[in-house]
Amino acid sequence: MSTCSRCGAQFSCAMADADPSAPAQPCWCTYLPASLPVPSAPGASCWCPDCLKQHIADHPKPAG
């Protein structure tokens, strides 16, 4: 299990928590819209689904 660097929640990340003996699977986050980079800080890691979805909602992509 991974720990969200934003809120501390436990979640599964297919990239970080994958079983090396199993076939590679895409992470849940690859199914969300690519809208903007997640802010990073030293020691930061992935965000949980709730935090990433909220970040995307709070920063809508400009109409273009």
PDB file of N, CA and C in Angstrom:
ATOM      1  N   MET A   1       0.840  -1.181   0.000  1.00  0.00           N
ATOM      2  CA  MET A   1       0.000   0.000   0.000  1.00  0.00           C
ATOM      3  C   MET A   1       0.890   1.251   0.000  1.00  0.00           C
ATOM      4  N   SER A   2       0.387   2.248  -0.662  1.00  0.00           N
ATOM      5  CA  SER A   2       1.062   3.546  -0.687  1.00  0.00           C
ATOM      6  C   SER A   2       0.357   4.486   0.281  1.00  0.00           C
ATOM      7  N   THR A   3       1.033   5.552   0.631  1.00  0.00           N
ATOM      8  CA  THR A   3       0.459   6.570   1.501  1.00  0.00           C
ATOM      9  C   THR A   3       0.418   7.881   0.738  1.00  0.00           C
ATOM     10  N   CYS A   4      -0.753   8.510   0.723  1.00  0.00           N
ATOM     11  CA  CYS A   4      -0.929   9.784   0.028  1.00  0.00           C
ATOM     12  C   CYS A   4      -0.070  10.844   0.712  1.00  0.00           C
ATOM     13  N   SER A   5       0.761  11.522  -0.075  1.00  0.00           N
ATOM     14  CA  SER A   5       1.627  12.551   0.513  1.00  0.00           C
ATOM     15  C   SER A   5       0.863  13.831   0.816  1.00  0.00           C
ATOM     16  N   ARG A   6      -0.405  13.912   0.405  1.00  0.00           N
ATOM     17  CA  ARG A   6      -1.212  15.101   0.690  1.00  0.00           C
ATOM     18  C   ARG A   6      -2.041  14.927   1.959  1.00  0.00           C
ATOM     19  N   CYS A   7      -2.741  13.766   2.106  1.00  0.00           N
ATOM     20  CA  CYS A   7      -3.655  13.600   3.242  1.00  0.00           C
ATOM     21  C   CYS A   7      -3.291  12.447   4.172  1.00  0.00           C
ATOM     22  N   GLY A   8      -2.365  11.589   3.750  1.00  0.00           N
ATOM     23  CA  GLY A   8      -1.936  10.474   4.593  1.00  0.00           C
ATOM     24  C   GLY A   8      -2.766   9.208   4.447  1.00  0.00           C
ATOM     25  N   ALA A   9      -3.758   9.198   3.548  1.00  0.00           N
ATOM     26  CA  ALA A   9      -4.599   8.014   3.352  1.00  0.00           C
ATOM     27  C   ALA A   9      -3.796   6.891   2.695  1.00  0.00           C
ATOM     28  N   GLN A  10      -4.156   5.658   3.009  1.00  0.00           N
ATOM     29  CA  GLN A  10      -3.566   4.487   2.378  1.00  0.00           C
ATOM     30  C   GLN A  10      -4.336   4.176   1.102  1.00  0.00           C
ATOM     31  N   PHE A  11      -3.625   3.833   0.026  1.00  0.00           N
ATOM     32  CA  PHE A  11      -4.272   3.472  -1.231  1.00  0.00           C
ATOM     33  C   PHE A  11      -3.318   2.594  -2.029  1.00  0.00           C
ATOM     34  N   SER A  12      -3.836   1.980  -3.065  1.00  0.00           N
ATOM     35  CA  SER A  12      -3.026   1.111  -3.902  1.00  0.00           C
ATOM     36  C   SER A  12      -2.612   1.845  -5.166  1.00  0.00           C
ATOM     37  N   CYS A  13      -1.332   1.836  -5.449  1.00  0.00           N
ATOM     38  CA  CYS A  13      -0.771   2.448  -6.660  1.00  0.00           C
ATOM     39  C   CYS A  13      -0.149   1.322  -7.480  1.00  0.00           C
ATOM     40  N   ALA A  14      -0.667   1.089  -8.675  1.00  0.00           N
ATOM     41  CA  ALA A  14      -0.162  -0.011  -9.500  1.00  0.00           C
ATOM     42  C   ALA A  14       1.301   0.185  -9.894  1.00  0.00           C
ATOM     43  N   MET A  15       1.759   1.423  -9.920  1.00  0.00           N
ATOM     44  CA  MET A  15       3.150   1.689 -10.282  1.00  0.00           C
ATOM     45  C   MET A  15       4.094   1.384  -9.113  1.00  0.00           C
ATOM     46  N   ALA A  16       3.725   1.820  -7.920  1.00  0.00           N
ATOM     47  CA  ALA A  16       4.595   1.663  -6.762  1.00  0.00           C
ATOM     48  C   ALA A  16       4.384   0.354  -6.022  1.00  0.00           C
ATOM     49  N   ASP A  17       3.159  -0.179  -6.044  1.00  0.00           N
ATOM     50  CA  ASP A  17       2.828  -1.347  -5.243  1.00  0.00           C
ATOM     51  C   ASP A  17       2.685  -2.628  -6.051  1.00  0.00           C
ATOM     52  N   ALA A  18       3.084  -2.595  -7.305  1.00  0.00           N
ATOM     53  CA  ALA A  18       2.901  -3.750  -8.194  1.00  0.00           C
ATOM     54  C   ALA A  18       3.731  -4.947  -7.744  1.00  0.00           C
ATOM     55  N   ASP A  19       3.164  -6.109  -7.954  1.00  0.00           N
ATOM     56  CA  ASP A  19       3.870  -7.370  -7.716  1.00  0.00           C
ATOM     57  C   ASP A  19       4.811  -7.575  -8.899  1.00  0.00           C
ATOM     58  N   PRO A  20       6.121  -7.606  -8.678  1.00  0.00           N
ATOM     59  CA  PRO A  20       7.064  -7.711  -9.798  1.00  0.00           C
ATOM     60  C   PRO A  20       6.906  -9.000 -10.597  1.00  0.00           C
ATOM     61  N   SER A  21       6.270 -10.024 -10.031  1.00  0.00           N
ATOM     62  CA  SER A  21       6.094 -11.279 -10.755  1.00  0.00           C
ATOM     63  C   SER A  21       4.799 -11.303 -11.573  1.00  0.00           C
ATOM     64  N   ALA A  22       3.954 -10.276 -11.427  1.00  0.00           N
ATOM     65  CA  ALA A  22       2.682 -10.215 -12.149  1.00  0.00           C
ATOM     66  C   ALA A  22       2.826  -9.322 -13.379  1.00  0.00           C
ATOM     67  N   PRO A  23       1.970  -9.544 -14.383  1.00  0.00           N
ATOM     68  CA  PRO A  23       2.012  -8.646 -15.553  1.00  0.00           C
ATOM     69  C   PRO A  23       1.727  -7.208 -15.141  1.00  0.00           C
ATOM     70  N   ALA A  24       2.388  -6.275 -15.802  1.00  0.00           N
ATOM     71  CA  ALA A  24       2.205  -4.853 -15.487  1.00  0.00           C
ATOM     72  C   ALA A  24       0.778  -4.426 -15.818  1.00  0.00           C
ATOM     73  N   GLN A  25       0.201  -3.640 -14.939  1.00  0.00           N
ATOM     74  CA  GLN A  25      -1.146  -3.111 -15.113  1.00  0.00           C
ATOM     75  C   GLN A  25      -1.076  -1.594 -14.991  1.00  0.00           C
ATOM     76  N   PRO A  26      -1.921  -0.870 -15.731  1.00  0.00           N
ATOM     77  CA  PRO A  26      -1.921   0.585 -15.564  1.00  0.00           C
ATOM     78  C   PRO A  26      -2.493   0.967 -14.199  1.00  0.00           C
ATOM     79  N   CYS A  27      -2.039   2.062 -13.678  1.00  0.00           N
ATOM     80  CA  CYS A  27      -2.534   2.550 -12.387  1.00  0.00           C
ATOM     81  C   CYS A  27      -3.901   3.205 -12.593  1.00  0.00           C
ATOM     82  N   TRP A  28      -4.694   3.268 -11.534  1.00  0.00           N
ATOM     83  CA  TRP A  28      -6.019   3.892 -11.572  1.00  0.00           C
ATOM     84  C   TRP A  28      -5.924   5.339 -12.067  1.00  0.00           C
ATOM     85  N   CYS A  29      -4.819   6.013 -11.761  1.00  0.00           N
ATOM     86  CA  CYS A  29      -4.701   7.431 -12.109  1.00  0.00           C
ATOM     87  C   CYS A  29      -4.604   7.661 -13.612  1.00  0.00           C
ATOM     88  N   THR A  30      -4.206   6.643 -14.379  1.00  0.00           N
ATOM     89  CA  THR A  30      -4.096   6.819 -15.822  1.00  0.00           C
ATOM     90  C   THR A  30      -5.461   6.959 -16.484  1.00  0.00           C
ATOM     91  N   TYR A  31      -6.521   6.635 -15.770  1.00  0.00           N
ATOM     92  CA  TYR A  31      -7.874   6.748 -16.314  1.00  0.00           C
ATOM     93  C   TYR A  31      -8.493   8.123 -16.046  1.00  0.00           C
ATOM     94  N   LEU A  32      -7.829   8.946 -15.267  1.00  0.00           N
ATOM     95  CA  LEU A  32      -8.316  10.301 -15.001  1.00  0.00           C
ATOM     96  C   LEU A  32      -7.806  11.241 -16.083  1.00  0.00           C
ATOM     97  N   PRO A  33      -8.507  12.359 -16.279  1.00  0.00           N
ATOM     98  CA  PRO A  33      -8.036  13.290 -17.309  1.00  0.00           C
ATOM     99  C   PRO A  33      -6.672  13.884 -16.957  1.00  0.00           C
ATOM    100  N   ALA A  34      -5.829  13.961 -17.950  1.00  0.00           N
ATOM    101  CA  ALA A  34      -4.522  14.613 -17.762  1.00  0.00           C
ATOM    102  C   ALA A  34      -4.763  16.108 -17.844  1.00  0.00           C
ATOM    103  N   SER A  35      -4.757  16.763 -16.706  1.00  0.00           N
ATOM    104  CA  SER A  35      -5.125  18.170 -16.708  1.00  0.00           C
ATOM    105  C   SER A  35      -3.997  19.091 -16.265  1.00  0.00           C
ATOM    106  N   LEU A  36      -3.238  18.701 -15.271  1.00  0.00           N
ATOM    107  CA  LEU A  36      -2.156  19.542 -14.785  1.00  0.00           C
ATOM    108  C   LEU A  36      -1.248  18.712 -13.905  1.00  0.00           C
ATOM    109  N   PRO A  37      -0.011  19.119 -13.739  1.00  0.00           N
ATOM    110  CA  PRO A  37       0.899  18.361 -12.891  1.00  0.00           C
ATOM    111  C   PRO A  37       0.511  18.479 -11.423  1.00  0.00           C
ATOM    112  N   VAL A  38       0.788  17.435 -10.694  1.00  0.00           N
ATOM    113  CA  VAL A  38       0.580  17.454  -9.245  1.00  0.00           C
ATOM    114  C   VAL A  38       1.780  18.160  -8.630  1.00  0.00           C
ATOM    115  N   PRO A  39       1.548  19.131  -7.757  1.00  0.00           N
ATOM    116  CA  PRO A  39       2.675  19.813  -7.118  1.00  0.00           C
ATOM    117  C   PRO A  39       3.560  18.800  -6.385  1.00  0.00           C
ATOM    118  N   SER A  40       4.837  19.010  -6.455  1.00  0.00           N
ATOM    119  CA  SER A  40       5.742  18.091  -5.772  1.00  0.00           C
ATOM    120  C   SER A  40       6.589  18.839  -4.759  1.00  0.00           C
ATOM    121  N   ALA A  41       7.006  18.097  -3.787  1.00  0.00           N
ATOM    122  CA  ALA A  41       7.879  18.617  -2.737  1.00  0.00           C
ATOM    123  C   ALA A  41       8.869  17.510  -2.402  1.00  0.00           C
ATOM    124  N   PRO A  42       9.968  17.833  -1.783  1.00  0.00           N
ATOM    125  CA  PRO A  42      10.912  16.786  -1.411  1.00  0.00           C
ATOM    126  C   PRO A  42      10.217  15.701  -0.594  1.00  0.00           C
ATOM    127  N   GLY A  43      10.398  14.449  -1.012  1.00  0.00           N
ATOM    128  CA  GLY A  43       9.801  13.324  -0.299  1.00  0.00           C
ATOM    129  C   GLY A  43       8.358  13.055  -0.667  1.00  0.00           C
ATOM    130  N   ALA A  44       7.766  13.858  -1.551  1.00  0.00           N
ATOM    131  CA  ALA A  44       6.369  13.662  -1.935  1.00  0.00           C
ATOM    132  C   ALA A  44       6.245  12.446  -2.842  1.00  0.00           C
ATOM    133  N   SER A  45       5.068  11.874  -2.822  1.00  0.00           N
ATOM    134  CA  SER A  45       4.788  10.733  -3.677  1.00  0.00           C
ATOM    135  C   SER A  45       3.400  10.909  -4.277  1.00  0.00           C
ATOM    136  N   CYS A  46       2.838   9.847  -4.783  1.00  0.00           N
ATOM    137  CA  CYS A  46       1.512   9.897  -5.392  1.00  0.00           C
ATOM    138  C   CYS A  46       0.453  10.372  -4.401  1.00  0.00           C
ATOM    139  N   TRP A  47      -0.636  10.868  -4.967  1.00  0.00           N
ATOM    140  CA  TRP A  47      -1.801  11.240  -4.171  1.00  0.00           C
ATOM    141  C   TRP A  47      -2.850  10.148  -4.299  1.00  0.00           C
ATOM    142  N   CYS A  48      -3.690  10.031  -3.290  1.00  0.00           N
ATOM    143  CA  CYS A  48      -4.778   9.061  -3.299  1.00  0.00           C
ATOM    144  C   CYS A  48      -5.847   9.493  -4.310  1.00  0.00           C
ATOM    145  N   PRO A  49      -6.757   8.583  -4.683  1.00  0.00           N
ATOM    146  CA  PRO A  49      -7.801   8.947  -5.646  1.00  0.00           C
ATOM    147  C   PRO A  49      -8.602  10.178  -5.240  1.00  0.00           C
ATOM    148  N   ASP A  50      -8.983  10.290  -3.972  1.00  0.00           N
ATOM    149  CA  ASP A  50      -9.787  11.438  -3.540  1.00  0.00           C
ATOM    150  C   ASP A  50      -9.031  12.752  -3.702  1.00  0.00           C
ATOM    151  N   CYS A  51      -7.774  12.791  -3.288  1.00  0.00           N
ATOM    152  CA  CYS A  51      -6.994  14.029  -3.395  1.00  0.00           C
ATOM    153  C   CYS A  51      -6.733  14.401  -4.846  1.00  0.00           C
ATOM    154  N   LEU A  52      -6.416  13.421  -5.695  1.00  0.00           N
ATOM    155  CA  LEU A  52      -6.145  13.737  -7.088  1.00  0.00           C
ATOM    156  C   LEU A  52      -7.409  14.207  -7.798  1.00  0.00           C
ATOM    157  N   LYS A  53      -8.535  13.556  -7.546  1.00  0.00           N
ATOM    158  CA  LYS A  53      -9.801  13.984  -8.152  1.00  0.00           C
ATOM    159  C   LYS A  53     -10.172  15.390  -7.685  1.00  0.00           C
ATOM    160  N   GLN A  54      -9.948  15.707  -6.418  1.00  0.00           N
ATOM    161  CA  GLN A  54     -10.248  17.042  -5.907  1.00  0.00           C
ATOM    162  C   GLN A  54      -9.337  18.081  -6.543  1.00  0.00           C
ATOM    163  N   HIS A  55      -8.059  17.749  -6.709  1.00  0.00           N
ATOM    164  CA  HIS A  55      -7.104  18.658  -7.339  1.00  0.00           C
ATOM    165  C   HIS A  55      -7.532  18.960  -8.771  1.00  0.00           C
ATOM    166  N   ILE A  56      -7.957  17.945  -9.505  1.00  0.00           N
ATOM    167  CA  ILE A  56      -8.425  18.141 -10.875  1.00  0.00           C
ATOM    168  C   ILE A  56      -9.667  19.017 -10.890  1.00  0.00           C
ATOM    169  N   ALA A  57     -10.607  18.772  -9.974  1.00  0.00           N
ATOM    170  CA  ALA A  57     -11.850  19.573  -9.908  1.00  0.00           C
ATOM    171  C   ALA A  57     -11.554  21.023  -9.553  1.00  0.00           C
ATOM    172  N   ASP A  58     -10.559  21.240  -8.692  1.00  0.00           N
ATOM    173  CA  ASP A  58     -10.228  22.604  -8.251  1.00  0.00           C
ATOM    174  C   ASP A  58      -9.469  23.398  -9.313  1.00  0.00           C
ATOM    175  N   HIS A  59      -8.928  22.736 -10.316  1.00  0.00           N
ATOM    176  CA  HIS A  59      -8.133  23.386 -11.357  1.00  0.00           C
ATOM    177  C   HIS A  59      -8.630  22.955 -12.729  1.00  0.00           C
ATOM    178  N   PRO A  60      -9.840  23.382 -13.104  1.00  0.00           N
ATOM    179  CA  PRO A  60     -10.373  22.956 -14.413  1.00  0.00           C
ATOM    180  C   PRO A  60      -9.505  23.432 -15.562  1.00  0.00           C
ATOM    181  N   LYS A  61      -9.446  22.599 -16.570  1.00  0.00           N
ATOM    182  CA  LYS A  61      -8.680  22.924 -17.774  1.00  0.00           C
ATOM    183  C   LYS A  61      -9.408  24.042 -18.528  1.00  0.00           C
ATOM    184  N   PRO A  62      -8.698  25.084 -18.928  1.00  0.00           N
ATOM    185  CA  PRO A  62      -9.345  26.170 -19.673  1.00  0.00           C
ATOM    186  C   PRO A  62      -9.923  25.665 -20.983  1.00  0.00           C
ATOM    187  N   ALA A  63     -11.059  26.200 -21.366  1.00  0.00           N
ATOM    188  CA  ALA A  63     -11.662  25.851 -22.661  1.00  0.00           C
ATOM    189  C   ALA A  63     -10.766  26.364 -23.765  1.00  0.00           C
ATOM    190  N   GLY A  64     -10.587  25.539 -24.753  1.00  0.00           N
ATOM    191  CA  GLY A  64      -9.664  26.011 -25.753  1.00  0.00           C
ATOM    192  C   GLY A  64     -10.018  25.585 -27.067  1.00  0.00           C
TER     193      GLY A  64
END
